[in-house]
Amino acid sequence: MTTGFTMTIAGKAMAGATEYDVLDPADETVAGRAPVCSPEQLDQAVAAARAAFPGWSGTPFEERRKLVLAVADAVEAQLEPLKRLLTREQGKSLDDAAGEILGFGYWLRGTAALSLPETVNEDSGERLSVTRRIPLGVVGAIVPWNYPLGNAGFKIAPALLAGNTMVWKPSPFTPLVTLRVGEILRDVLPPGVLNVVSGDAALGPRMTGHPGIDMISYTGSTRTGRQVMAGAAPTLTRVTLELGGNDPAIVLPDVDVPAVAEKLFWGAFANSGQVCLAIKRLYIHRDVYEPLKRALAACAATVRSGPGTEPGVRLGPVQNRPQYDRVLDLLHDSRASGHTFAAGGLPQPRDQERPGYFVPVTLVDNPPEDSRIVQEEQFGPVLPLLRFDDVEDAVTRANAGEYGLGASVWSADPEAALAVGRRLEAGTVWINEVQHLTPDVTFAGHKQSGLGSEGGPEGLLEFTTPRTITLRRSDAASTTTA
Ligand code: NAD
């Protein structure tokens, strides 16, 4: 067990009023103990962020840019200890943990290359009018447990660059890396610019309703997203919501099955399926259904699952007990409904008795479209394979439902794939790849997958509000600037 985790408030260490155990999902031992932030301590964190706001928002943009880059450097300098801690609390392999930490740095550097626009609306003898984007104030960042650092990077980079100060809250299931990063950054950022708090289920709702927070940047489930929006309503606090998905992939009959099988497999099963943009429904044309099913089953048979710390392991456990129970519930429902499994299925009873939240890599063989495993976001290593005869039918099925996060189309003919892709109701549609995200490109959930966007110039603008200043010139010769 690693000990000594503290919150960061006003640049200083803060112990919690109490502490709680954070469990390692691979063996259910205690990975560390995290502070529980009291209501008074949250008030202090928000007050520290408010106090730091005038100085930080008044810091020249170029200086803030340098400090965002310094954050990336400082976190990457601690790659080794951070990656071990991330594997311990989240469950992913050490390689994937390193990828997440380096991805955080990559995102911060890419975002730091962006700029805020300035529009001169009028520059006449009568009037000068300029619109600039200014920061909102204090941003509350609320993050889920699948990528505790990766998802936070999507918020920290643009929020700080734009001149906001922050209170950052990890999921209660994965607070340890976040707390460590808070400790590391005490020497990098001015006090109060980035405050880190951890706690139990009460802390998130307290943040959304906090009158001192100007914006909530939330990533998590759609169900909780609705509560965040309701919690923010009384104070009309701005929200961006990055929510759940049930992403379809459509495989057209002309694909080269051996070439796409492994890409589709990892598109669905990376991080044991706990990726918002994972392929969660795989629609396969009947001409290639059987060979692709066999190729995916072969991938499932050879991939190594186990504790993320073991060499050669690619897939770790499901991150926490409630999510493990949810995935098992879906598998029980599939079995009770008479579905067949092309790979995996429910864990053996003796495996269920052992500690650790391991679920076999499972392929459900063409379950009915209205079954729960198709209609619900599984967020675990279980994938329904769905046969289609006609692409019209595949598009209709792919577009059904409340989600619209991502989608992909797979074909040897890019034009044919694009024609299908343009009809999919999703914020990002990939052709012949999936989950490719870069900091200069915006992603946004459609329908109930989100509100607002992250990444790219539009994601940066979310952390700002326009301010127009007009100057009525007294005479045509004036050159005063606004
Ligand atoms: P969750 O909604 O249970 O929790 C997410 C965060 O919200 C946690 O920090 C939690 O403590 C906090 N929270 C819970 N209730 C709250 C409330 N009433 N008010 C304020 N905060 C509250 O989600 P999860 O189970 O941690 O994450 C999995 C979900 O996240 C999946 O649905 C996945 O698709 C989604 N996700 C989406 C994206 C995206 O970019 N769209 C990225 C990653 C994960």
Short mmCIF file of C-alpha atoms and ligand atoms in Angstrom, two decimals:
data_model
loop_
_atom_site.label_atom_id
_atom_site.label_comp_id
_atom_site.label_asym_id
_atom_site.label_seq_id
_atom_site.Cartn_x
_atom_site.Cartn_y
_atom_site.Cartn_z
CA MET A 1 0.00 0.00 0.00
CA THR A 2 1.25 3.49 -0.85
CA THR A 3 0.52 6.04 1.86
CA GLY A 4 0.72 9.75 2.48
CA PHE A 5 -1.66 11.06 -0.20
CA THR A 6 -2.80 14.62 0.40
CA MET A 7 -5.09 17.02 -1.38
CA THR A 8 -3.67 20.21 -2.85
CA ILE A 9 -5.38 23.42 -1.80
CA ALA A 10 -3.79 26.84 -2.35
CA GLY A 11 -0.55 25.10 -3.31
CA LYS A 12 -0.28 23.32 0.03
CA ALA A 13 -0.83 19.78 1.29
CA MET A 14 -4.17 19.21 2.97
CA ALA A 15 -5.09 15.98 4.79
CA GLY A 16 -8.73 14.95 4.67
CA ALA A 17 -11.09 15.09 7.61
CA THR A 18 -11.12 11.30 7.23
CA GLU A 19 -9.62 8.79 4.77
CA TYR A 20 -10.90 5.80 2.84
CA ASP A 21 -9.38 2.68 1.24
CA VAL A 22 -8.76 2.67 -2.51
CA LEU A 23 -8.79 -0.91 -3.80
CA ASP A 24 -6.56 -2.53 -6.42
CA PRO A 25 -9.08 -4.10 -8.84
CA ALA A 26 -6.70 -6.97 -9.65
CA ASP A 27 -6.70 -8.43 -6.13
CA GLU A 28 -8.94 -6.17 -3.99
CA THR A 29 -6.06 -5.31 -1.65
CA VAL A 30 -5.73 -1.71 -0.48
CA ALA A 31 -3.71 0.27 -3.03
CA GLY A 32 -3.68 3.40 -0.91
CA ARG A 33 -5.76 5.61 1.35
CA ALA A 34 -7.29 8.79 0.00
CA PRO A 35 -8.47 11.90 1.87
CA VAL A 36 -12.17 12.67 2.15
CA CYS A 37 -12.68 16.36 1.44
CA SER A 38 -15.06 17.98 3.94
CA PRO A 39 -17.57 20.67 2.84
CA GLU A 40 -15.36 23.29 4.52
CA GLN A 41 -12.28 22.04 2.66
CA LEU A 42 -14.13 22.24 -0.64
CA ASP A 43 -15.02 25.84 0.25
CA GLN A 44 -11.32 26.47 0.90
CA ALA A 45 -10.34 24.94 -2.46
CA VAL A 46 -12.89 27.07 -4.30
CA ALA A 47 -11.79 30.18 -2.36
CA ALA A 48 -8.14 29.44 -3.24
CA ALA A 49 -9.06 29.11 -6.92
CA ARG A 50 -11.05 32.37 -6.79
CA ALA A 51 -8.17 34.17 -5.08
CA ALA A 52 -5.74 32.93 -7.73
CA PHE A 53 -8.01 33.87 -10.65
CA PRO A 54 -7.12 37.59 -11.06
CA GLY A 55 -3.39 36.82 -11.13
CA TRP A 56 -3.68 33.82 -13.44
CA SER A 57 -6.16 35.37 -15.88
CA GLY A 58 -3.98 38.48 -15.94
CA THR A 59 -0.85 36.46 -16.72
CA PRO A 60 0.09 36.95 -20.39
CA PHE A 61 -1.14 34.13 -22.64
CA GLU A 62 2.41 33.25 -23.65
CA GLU A 63 3.38 32.80 -20.01
CA ARG A 64 0.39 30.54 -19.37
CA ARG A 65 1.33 28.56 -22.46
CA LYS A 66 4.81 27.97 -21.00
CA LEU A 67 3.38 26.85 -17.67
CA VAL A 68 1.01 24.37 -19.37
CA LEU A 69 4.08 22.91 -21.10
CA ALA A 70 5.87 22.83 -17.73
CA VAL A 71 2.96 20.82 -16.29
CA ALA A 72 3.43 18.25 -19.08
CA ASP A 73 7.18 18.05 -18.40
CA ALA A 74 6.77 17.70 -14.63
CA VAL A 75 4.22 14.88 -14.94
CA GLU A 76 6.24 12.99 -17.55
CA ALA A 77 9.36 13.27 -15.39
CA GLN A 78 7.54 11.05 -12.86
CA LEU A 79 6.49 8.50 -15.47
CA GLU A 80 7.84 5.42 -13.67
CA PRO A 81 6.23 5.88 -10.22
CA LEU A 82 3.04 7.30 -11.73
CA LYS A 83 2.59 4.40 -14.12
CA ARG A 84 2.95 1.84 -11.33
CA LEU A 85 0.44 3.75 -9.22
CA LEU A 86 -1.99 4.03 -12.14
CA THR A 87 -1.84 0.28 -12.80
CA ARG A 88 -2.34 -0.37 -9.10
CA GLU A 89 -5.48 1.73 -8.77
CA GLN A 90 -6.98 1.45 -12.27
CA GLY A 91 -5.98 -2.09 -13.31
CA LYS A 92 -4.65 -1.45 -16.83
CA SER A 93 -1.30 -2.90 -17.93
CA LEU A 94 1.90 -1.02 -17.12
CA ASP A 95 2.36 -0.26 -20.82
CA ASP A 96 -1.14 1.16 -21.10
CA ALA A 97 -0.59 3.15 -17.90
CA ALA A 98 2.59 4.63 -19.40
CA GLY A 99 0.62 5.38 -22.59
CA GLU A 100 -2.00 7.28 -20.59
CA ILE A 101 0.60 9.40 -18.77
CA LEU A 102 2.49 10.19 -21.98
CA GLY A 103 -0.87 10.86 -23.66
CA PHE A 104 -1.60 13.44 -20.95
CA GLY A 105 1.66 15.22 -21.84
CA TYR A 106 0.93 14.95 -25.57
CA TRP A 107 -2.50 16.51 -25.04
CA LEU A 108 -1.17 19.38 -22.96
CA ARG A 109 1.54 20.18 -25.52
CA GLY A 110 -0.89 20.00 -28.44
CA THR A 111 -3.44 22.19 -26.68
CA ALA A 112 -0.74 24.70 -25.74
CA ALA A 113 -0.18 25.26 -29.47
CA LEU A 114 -3.74 26.64 -29.82
CA SER A 115 -4.67 30.32 -29.57
CA LEU A 116 -7.77 32.30 -28.75
CA PRO A 117 -9.39 34.27 -31.56
CA GLU A 118 -9.92 38.01 -31.53
CA THR A 119 -12.46 39.62 -33.84
CA VAL A 120 -12.41 43.27 -34.87
CA ASN A 121 -16.08 43.92 -35.53
CA GLU A 122 -15.68 47.53 -36.53
CA ASP A 123 -12.76 49.87 -36.86
CA SER A 124 -14.21 53.04 -38.31
CA GLY A 125 -13.94 56.72 -37.66
CA GLU A 126 -17.02 56.40 -35.47
CA ARG A 127 -16.32 53.32 -33.49
CA LEU A 128 -13.87 50.57 -32.58
CA SER A 129 -15.45 47.25 -31.57
CA VAL A 130 -13.43 44.16 -30.66
CA THR A 131 -14.61 40.78 -29.36
CA ARG A 132 -12.18 38.72 -27.32
CA ARG A 133 -12.58 35.44 -25.47
CA ILE A 134 -12.03 35.74 -21.73
CA PRO A 135 -11.87 33.00 -19.09
CA LEU A 136 -14.92 32.05 -17.05
CA GLY A 137 -13.37 31.96 -13.58
CA VAL A 138 -13.20 28.77 -11.50
CA VAL A 139 -13.67 25.50 -13.39
CA GLY A 140 -14.68 22.35 -11.52
CA ALA A 141 -13.31 19.29 -13.33
CA ILE A 142 -15.10 16.00 -12.56
CA VAL A 143 -13.46 12.90 -14.02
CA PRO A 144 -14.33 9.16 -14.28
CA TRP A 145 -12.21 6.12 -13.42
CA ASN A 146 -11.34 4.64 -16.84
CA TYR A 147 -8.63 7.23 -17.70
CA PRO A 148 -8.15 9.29 -14.53
CA LEU A 149 -5.30 11.31 -16.01
CA GLY A 150 -6.17 11.12 -19.71
CA ASN A 151 -9.67 12.48 -19.23
CA ALA A 152 -8.37 15.17 -16.88
CA GLY A 153 -5.88 16.36 -19.51
CA PHE A 154 -8.78 17.19 -21.84
CA LYS A 155 -9.92 19.70 -19.21
CA ILE A 156 -6.76 20.96 -17.51
CA ALA A 157 -4.96 21.95 -20.72
CA PRO A 158 -7.65 24.22 -22.21
CA ALA A 159 -8.98 25.50 -18.88
CA LEU A 160 -5.58 26.72 -17.68
CA LEU A 161 -4.46 27.97 -21.08
CA ALA A 162 -7.60 30.09 -21.36
CA GLY A 163 -6.87 31.66 -17.95
CA ASN A 164 -9.24 29.81 -15.61
CA THR A 165 -8.29 28.40 -12.24
CA MET A 166 -9.47 24.94 -11.23
CA VAL A 167 -10.74 22.49 -8.66
CA TRP A 168 -10.06 18.97 -9.96
CA LYS A 169 -11.93 15.97 -8.57
CA PRO A 170 -11.11 12.38 -9.58
CA SER A 171 -13.49 9.44 -9.29
CA PRO A 172 -13.59 8.01 -5.76
CA PHE A 173 -12.42 4.72 -7.35
CA THR A 174 -9.19 6.20 -8.81
CA PRO A 175 -7.98 9.23 -6.81
CA LEU A 176 -4.34 8.28 -6.19
CA VAL A 177 -2.57 9.35 -9.40
CA THR A 178 -4.58 12.58 -9.40
CA LEU A 179 -3.52 13.36 -5.83
CA ARG A 180 0.12 12.61 -6.71
CA VAL A 181 -0.04 14.87 -9.76
CA GLY A 182 -1.46 17.62 -7.54
CA GLU A 183 1.56 17.19 -5.25
CA ILE A 184 3.99 17.31 -8.20
CA LEU A 185 2.43 20.49 -9.58
CA ARG A 186 2.72 22.47 -6.32
CA ASP A 187 6.18 23.51 -7.49
CA VAL A 188 5.09 24.25 -11.06
CA LEU A 189 1.94 26.39 -10.92
CA PRO A 190 1.18 29.43 -8.75
CA PRO A 191 -0.71 28.52 -5.53
CA GLY A 192 -4.46 28.10 -6.02
CA VAL A 193 -4.38 27.78 -9.82
CA LEU A 194 -4.96 24.01 -9.73
CA ASN A 195 -6.52 22.59 -6.56
CA VAL A 196 -7.02 18.84 -6.18
CA VAL A 197 -9.67 17.35 -3.89
CA SER A 198 -10.79 13.78 -3.36
CA GLY A 199 -13.69 12.24 -1.55
CA ASP A 200 -16.80 10.15 -1.46
CA ALA A 201 -20.01 10.24 -3.50
CA ALA A 202 -21.12 13.49 -1.85
CA LEU A 203 -18.27 15.58 -3.26
CA GLY A 204 -19.36 15.71 -6.94
CA PRO A 205 -22.89 16.99 -6.19
CA ARG A 206 -21.42 19.53 -3.76
CA MET A 207 -19.22 20.85 -6.56
CA THR A 208 -21.99 21.11 -9.15
CA GLY A 209 -24.09 23.21 -6.75
CA HIS A 210 -21.22 25.30 -5.40
CA PRO A 211 -21.88 29.03 -5.91
CA GLY A 212 -18.15 29.76 -6.22
CA ILE A 213 -17.68 27.51 -9.26
CA ASP A 214 -18.34 29.11 -12.65
CA MET A 215 -18.19 26.05 -14.88
CA ILE A 216 -18.39 22.29 -14.45
CA SER A 217 -16.45 20.27 -17.00
CA TYR A 218 -17.77 16.76 -16.50
CA THR A 219 -16.89 13.38 -18.00
CA GLY A 220 -18.79 10.27 -17.01
CA SER A 221 -22.02 8.40 -17.54
CA THR A 222 -25.10 9.89 -19.17
CA ARG A 223 -27.17 9.10 -16.07
CA THR A 224 -24.84 11.16 -13.85
CA GLY A 225 -24.55 13.83 -16.56
CA ARG A 226 -28.26 14.53 -16.12
CA GLN A 227 -27.72 14.97 -12.37
CA VAL A 228 -24.76 17.30 -13.00
CA MET A 229 -26.91 19.48 -15.26
CA ALA A 230 -29.72 19.56 -12.69
CA GLY A 231 -27.21 20.34 -9.91
CA ALA A 232 -25.79 23.24 -11.92
CA ALA A 233 -29.19 24.70 -12.84
CA PRO A 234 -29.94 26.76 -9.69
CA THR A 235 -26.77 28.84 -10.16
CA LEU A 236 -26.89 28.64 -13.99
CA THR A 237 -23.36 27.28 -13.83
CA ARG A 238 -22.07 26.48 -17.30
CA VAL A 239 -21.55 22.79 -18.02
CA THR A 240 -19.82 20.70 -20.62
CA LEU A 241 -20.81 17.05 -20.49
CA GLU A 242 -18.78 14.26 -22.08
CA LEU A 243 -21.02 11.27 -21.55
CA GLY A 244 -21.59 7.64 -22.39
CA GLY A 245 -21.66 5.98 -25.78
CA ASN A 246 -22.75 2.78 -27.47
CA ASP A 247 -20.59 3.19 -30.54
CA PRO A 248 -21.45 1.14 -33.62
CA ALA A 249 -18.89 -0.12 -36.13
CA ILE A 250 -20.23 -1.16 -39.54
CA VAL A 251 -18.19 -3.68 -41.52
CA LEU A 252 -18.98 -3.72 -45.25
CA PRO A 253 -18.68 -6.95 -47.29
CA ASP A 254 -15.49 -5.97 -49.15
CA VAL A 255 -13.16 -5.81 -46.12
CA ASP A 256 -9.94 -7.78 -45.93
CA VAL A 257 -10.90 -9.81 -42.87
CA PRO A 258 -7.38 -10.67 -41.58
CA ALA A 259 -6.32 -7.03 -42.02
CA VAL A 260 -9.21 -5.54 -40.02
CA ALA A 261 -9.82 -8.20 -37.36
CA GLU A 262 -7.11 -7.16 -34.96
CA LYS A 263 -7.92 -3.44 -35.34
CA LEU A 264 -11.58 -4.14 -34.60
CA PHE A 265 -10.63 -6.33 -31.66
CA TRP A 266 -8.54 -3.61 -30.02
CA GLY A 267 -11.12 -0.98 -30.96
CA ALA A 268 -13.54 -2.89 -28.75
CA PHE A 269 -11.35 -4.39 -26.03
CA ALA A 270 -8.55 -1.89 -25.27
CA ASN A 271 -8.61 -1.02 -21.56
CA SER A 272 -10.91 -4.06 -21.18
CA GLY A 273 -13.66 -2.24 -23.06
CA GLN A 274 -13.68 0.64 -20.56
CA VAL A 275 -13.29 3.36 -23.17
CA CYS A 276 -16.02 5.87 -23.93
CA LEU A 277 -15.22 5.57 -27.66
CA ALA A 278 -14.84 1.76 -27.69
CA ILE A 279 -16.68 -0.18 -30.38
CA LYS A 280 -19.66 -1.43 -28.39
CA ARG A 281 -21.81 -2.89 -31.24
CA LEU A 282 -20.15 -4.54 -34.21
CA TYR A 283 -22.42 -4.75 -37.30
CA ILE A 284 -20.93 -7.21 -39.81
CA HIS A 285 -22.22 -7.89 -43.33
CA ARG A 286 -23.39 -11.48 -43.68
CA ASP A 287 -20.75 -12.20 -46.40
CA VAL A 288 -17.93 -11.73 -43.90
CA TYR A 289 -19.74 -12.49 -40.65
CA GLU A 290 -18.44 -16.02 -40.09
CA PRO A 291 -14.77 -15.45 -41.08
CA LEU A 292 -14.61 -12.21 -39.04
CA LYS A 293 -16.22 -13.92 -36.06
CA ARG A 294 -13.58 -16.67 -36.24
CA ALA A 295 -10.75 -14.13 -36.54
CA LEU A 296 -12.03 -12.14 -33.54
CA ALA A 297 -12.41 -15.33 -31.52
CA ALA A 298 -8.80 -16.19 -32.36
CA CYS A 299 -7.70 -12.77 -31.03
CA ALA A 300 -9.74 -13.41 -27.85
CA ALA A 301 -8.12 -16.81 -27.40
CA THR A 302 -4.58 -15.47 -27.59
CA VAL A 303 -4.81 -12.17 -25.70
CA ARG A 304 -3.48 -12.36 -22.15
CA SER A 305 -5.72 -11.03 -19.35
CA GLY A 306 -4.58 -10.68 -15.76
CA PRO A 307 -3.11 -8.23 -13.25
CA GLY A 308 -1.70 -5.25 -15.14
CA THR A 309 1.61 -5.60 -13.33
CA GLU A 310 2.34 -9.04 -14.88
CA PRO A 311 4.58 -9.11 -17.95
CA GLY A 312 2.74 -9.92 -21.17
CA VAL A 313 -0.70 -8.96 -19.83
CA ARG A 314 -2.60 -6.75 -22.26
CA LEU A 315 -6.00 -6.63 -20.56
CA GLY A 316 -6.55 -5.95 -16.87
CA PRO A 317 -9.64 -6.32 -14.69
CA VAL A 318 -12.81 -4.26 -14.75
CA GLN A 319 -11.98 -1.27 -12.57
CA ASN A 320 -14.47 -1.58 -9.70
CA ARG A 321 -17.01 -3.85 -8.06
CA PRO A 322 -20.21 -2.02 -9.16
CA GLN A 323 -19.04 -2.03 -12.79
CA TYR A 324 -17.98 -5.70 -12.54
CA ASP A 325 -21.44 -6.57 -11.21
CA ARG A 326 -23.04 -4.62 -14.05
CA VAL A 327 -21.05 -6.46 -16.71
CA LEU A 328 -21.81 -9.83 -15.09
CA ASP A 329 -25.49 -8.89 -14.96
CA LEU A 330 -25.43 -8.28 -18.72
CA LEU A 331 -23.75 -11.66 -19.24
CA HIS A 332 -26.34 -13.41 -17.05
CA ASP A 333 -29.07 -11.72 -19.08
CA SER A 334 -27.45 -12.90 -22.33
CA ARG A 335 -27.19 -16.47 -21.07
CA ALA A 336 -30.76 -16.46 -19.74
CA SER A 337 -31.94 -15.15 -23.12
CA GLY A 338 -30.29 -18.08 -24.90
CA HIS A 339 -27.51 -16.11 -26.65
CA THR A 340 -24.44 -18.03 -27.67
CA PHE A 341 -20.89 -16.88 -27.03
CA ALA A 342 -18.27 -17.07 -29.78
CA ALA A 343 -15.67 -16.48 -27.06
CA GLY A 344 -15.70 -16.09 -23.29
CA GLY A 345 -18.93 -15.90 -21.31
CA LEU A 346 -19.55 -15.78 -17.59
CA PRO A 347 -16.49 -16.38 -15.41
CA GLN A 348 -16.29 -19.86 -13.85
CA PRO A 349 -17.67 -19.93 -10.26
CA ARG A 350 -14.18 -20.67 -8.89
CA ASP A 351 -12.82 -17.60 -10.73
CA GLN A 352 -15.64 -15.47 -9.36
CA GLU A 353 -14.67 -16.52 -5.84
CA ARG A 354 -11.07 -15.34 -6.28
CA PRO A 355 -10.31 -11.69 -5.55
CA GLY A 356 -10.14 -9.37 -8.54
CA TYR A 357 -12.74 -8.17 -11.04
CA PHE A 358 -11.80 -10.28 -14.05
CA VAL A 359 -14.30 -10.87 -16.86
CA PRO A 360 -13.41 -13.15 -19.80
CA VAL A 361 -13.08 -11.48 -23.19
CA THR A 362 -16.53 -12.24 -24.58
CA LEU A 363 -18.07 -12.19 -28.06
CA VAL A 364 -21.86 -12.56 -28.14
CA ASP A 365 -22.92 -14.25 -31.38
CA ASN A 366 -25.63 -12.27 -33.16
CA PRO A 367 -28.00 -11.52 -30.26
CA PRO A 368 -31.37 -9.89 -31.12
CA GLU A 369 -31.18 -6.14 -31.69
CA ASP A 370 -33.48 -5.43 -28.73
CA SER A 371 -31.39 -7.41 -26.23
CA ARG A 372 -29.80 -5.58 -23.32
CA ILE A 373 -26.24 -6.34 -24.46
CA VAL A 374 -26.97 -4.44 -27.68
CA GLN A 375 -29.05 -1.61 -26.25
CA GLU A 376 -27.00 -0.79 -23.13
CA GLU A 377 -23.46 0.53 -22.81
CA GLN A 378 -21.55 -2.47 -21.46
CA PHE A 379 -18.28 -0.64 -20.57
CA GLY A 380 -16.46 -3.95 -20.12
CA PRO A 381 -14.81 -6.70 -22.21
CA VAL A 382 -18.03 -7.93 -23.87
CA LEU A 383 -18.94 -7.26 -27.50
CA PRO A 384 -22.10 -8.18 -29.42
CA LEU A 385 -21.48 -9.22 -33.06
CA LEU A 386 -24.51 -8.37 -35.17
CA ARG A 387 -25.16 -9.70 -38.66
CA PHE A 388 -26.76 -7.51 -41.33
CA ASP A 389 -27.88 -8.19 -44.91
CA ASP A 390 -28.52 -4.70 -46.11
CA VAL A 391 -26.52 -1.55 -45.35
CA GLU A 392 -29.74 0.50 -44.98
CA ASP A 393 -30.73 -1.76 -42.14
CA ALA A 394 -27.25 -1.45 -40.55
CA VAL A 395 -27.42 2.36 -40.67
CA THR A 396 -30.90 2.39 -39.11
CA ARG A 397 -29.81 0.07 -36.31
CA ALA A 398 -26.56 1.98 -35.74
CA ASN A 399 -28.45 5.28 -35.41
CA ALA A 400 -31.11 3.96 -33.04
CA GLY A 401 -30.86 4.79 -29.35
CA GLU A 402 -30.02 7.74 -27.16
CA TYR A 403 -26.25 7.83 -27.73
CA GLY A 404 -24.22 9.51 -30.47
CA LEU A 405 -20.60 9.60 -29.31
CA GLY A 406 -18.48 7.88 -31.99
CA ALA A 407 -18.93 5.45 -34.89
CA SER A 408 -16.78 3.75 -37.52
CA VAL A 409 -17.14 2.21 -40.98
CA TRP A 410 -14.80 -0.42 -42.39
CA SER A 411 -14.39 -1.07 -46.12
CA ALA A 412 -11.83 -1.48 -48.90
CA ASP A 413 -13.70 1.27 -50.77
CA PRO A 414 -13.21 4.65 -49.03
CA GLU A 415 -15.99 6.33 -51.04
CA ALA A 416 -18.52 3.66 -50.13
CA ALA A 417 -17.45 3.88 -46.49
CA LEU A 418 -17.68 7.69 -46.49
CA ALA A 419 -21.18 7.53 -47.98
CA VAL A 420 -22.24 5.37 -45.03
CA GLY A 421 -20.22 7.41 -42.50
CA ARG A 422 -21.94 10.67 -43.48
CA ARG A 423 -25.26 9.16 -42.44
CA LEU A 424 -24.17 8.15 -38.93
CA GLU A 425 -25.41 10.20 -35.98
CA ALA A 426 -22.21 10.63 -33.98
CA GLY A 427 -19.77 13.37 -33.03
CA THR A 428 -16.82 11.55 -34.59
CA VAL A 429 -17.02 9.04 -37.44
CA TRP A 430 -13.85 7.15 -38.39
CA ILE A 431 -13.26 5.23 -41.61
CA ASN A 432 -11.00 2.17 -41.31
CA GLU A 433 -9.74 3.18 -37.88
CA VAL A 434 -11.24 4.14 -34.56
CA GLN A 435 -10.49 6.27 -31.46
CA HIS A 436 -7.87 8.40 -33.20
CA LEU A 437 -7.92 11.67 -31.22
CA THR A 438 -5.56 14.63 -31.53
CA PRO A 439 -5.53 17.86 -29.51
CA ASP A 440 -6.14 20.04 -32.57
CA VAL A 441 -9.42 18.27 -33.41
CA THR A 442 -12.73 18.77 -31.60
CA PHE A 443 -14.86 15.88 -30.43
CA ALA A 444 -18.42 16.27 -29.23
CA GLY A 445 -21.09 13.79 -28.26
CA HIS A 446 -24.34 14.01 -30.20
CA LYS A 447 -27.76 13.25 -28.69
CA GLN A 448 -27.40 12.10 -25.06
CA SER A 449 -23.66 11.47 -25.38
CA GLY A 450 -22.85 15.00 -24.45
CA LEU A 451 -23.24 18.71 -24.41
CA GLY A 452 -20.48 20.96 -25.71
CA SER A 453 -17.14 19.66 -26.89
CA GLU A 454 -13.57 18.91 -25.89
CA GLY A 455 -10.35 19.19 -27.86
CA GLY A 456 -9.29 21.51 -30.64
CA PRO A 457 -10.16 25.19 -31.02
CA GLU A 458 -13.84 24.65 -30.14
CA GLY A 459 -12.94 22.70 -27.02
CA LEU A 460 -10.73 25.60 -25.93
CA LEU A 461 -13.56 28.10 -26.51
CA GLU A 462 -15.78 26.12 -24.11
CA PHE A 463 -13.61 27.44 -21.27
CA THR A 464 -14.17 31.05 -22.29
CA THR A 465 -16.94 33.54 -22.82
CA PRO A 466 -17.01 36.35 -25.39
CA ARG A 467 -16.54 39.92 -24.28
CA THR A 468 -17.09 42.71 -26.74
CA ILE A 469 -15.71 46.16 -26.03
CA THR A 470 -16.87 49.04 -28.18
CA LEU A 471 -15.32 52.45 -28.15
CA ARG A 472 -17.28 55.38 -29.55
CA ARG A 473 -14.67 57.59 -31.14
CA SER A 474 -15.07 61.28 -30.68
CA ASP A 475 -13.61 62.16 -34.05
CA ALA A 476 -12.69 60.43 -37.27
CA ALA A 477 -8.96 60.87 -36.69
CA SER A 478 -8.85 58.94 -33.42
CA THR A 479 -6.60 55.86 -33.29
CA THR A 480 -7.35 54.73 -29.73
CA THR A 481 -7.47 50.94 -29.39
CA ALA A 482 -10.09 49.00 -27.46
P1 NAD B 1 -19.96 8.25 -13.25
O1 NAD B 1 -20.95 9.09 -13.93
O2 NAD B 1 -20.41 7.25 -12.27
O3 NAD B 1 -18.88 9.14 -12.46
C1 NAD B 1 -18.08 10.10 -13.09
C2 NAD B 1 -17.66 11.15 -12.10
O4 NAD B 1 -18.81 11.85 -11.63
C3 NAD B 1 -16.98 10.62 -10.85
O5 NAD B 1 -15.92 11.50 -10.50
C4 NAD B 1 -18.08 10.66 -9.83
O6 NAD B 1 -17.61 10.76 -8.50
C5 NAD B 1 -18.83 11.91 -10.22
N1 NAD B 1 -20.23 11.97 -9.80
C6 NAD B 1 -21.08 10.94 -9.53
N2 NAD B 1 -22.30 11.42 -9.23
C7 NAD B 1 -22.24 12.76 -9.33
C8 NAD B 1 -23.20 13.81 -9.19
N3 NAD B 1 -24.48 13.56 -8.86
N4 NAD B 1 -22.77 15.07 -9.39
C9 NAD B 1 -21.51 15.34 -9.73
N5 NAD B 1 -20.56 14.39 -9.88
C10 NAD B 1 -20.92 13.11 -9.70
O7 NAD B 1 -19.16 7.62 -14.46
P2 NAD B 1 -18.08 6.49 -14.38
O8 NAD B 1 -18.80 5.21 -14.10
O9 NAD B 1 -16.99 6.94 -13.46
O10 NAD B 1 -17.49 6.48 -15.89
C11 NAD B 1 -17.98 5.67 -16.90
C12 NAD B 1 -18.82 6.46 -17.86
O11 NAD B 1 -18.09 7.57 -18.36
C13 NAD B 1 -19.20 5.66 -19.10
O12 NAD B 1 -20.56 5.88 -19.40
C14 NAD B 1 -18.33 6.25 -20.21
O13 NAD B 1 -18.84 6.10 -21.50
C15 NAD B 1 -18.24 7.66 -19.77
N6 NAD B 1 -17.08 8.33 -20.35
C16 NAD B 1 -17.29 9.27 -21.31
C17 NAD B 1 -16.20 9.91 -21.92
C18 NAD B 1 -16.41 10.96 -23.00
O14 NAD B 1 -15.47 11.67 -23.33
N7 NAD B 1 -17.60 11.09 -23.55
C19 NAD B 1 -14.91 9.57 -21.54
C20 NAD B 1 -14.73 8.59 -20.55
C21 NAD B 1 -15.84 7.99 -19.96
#
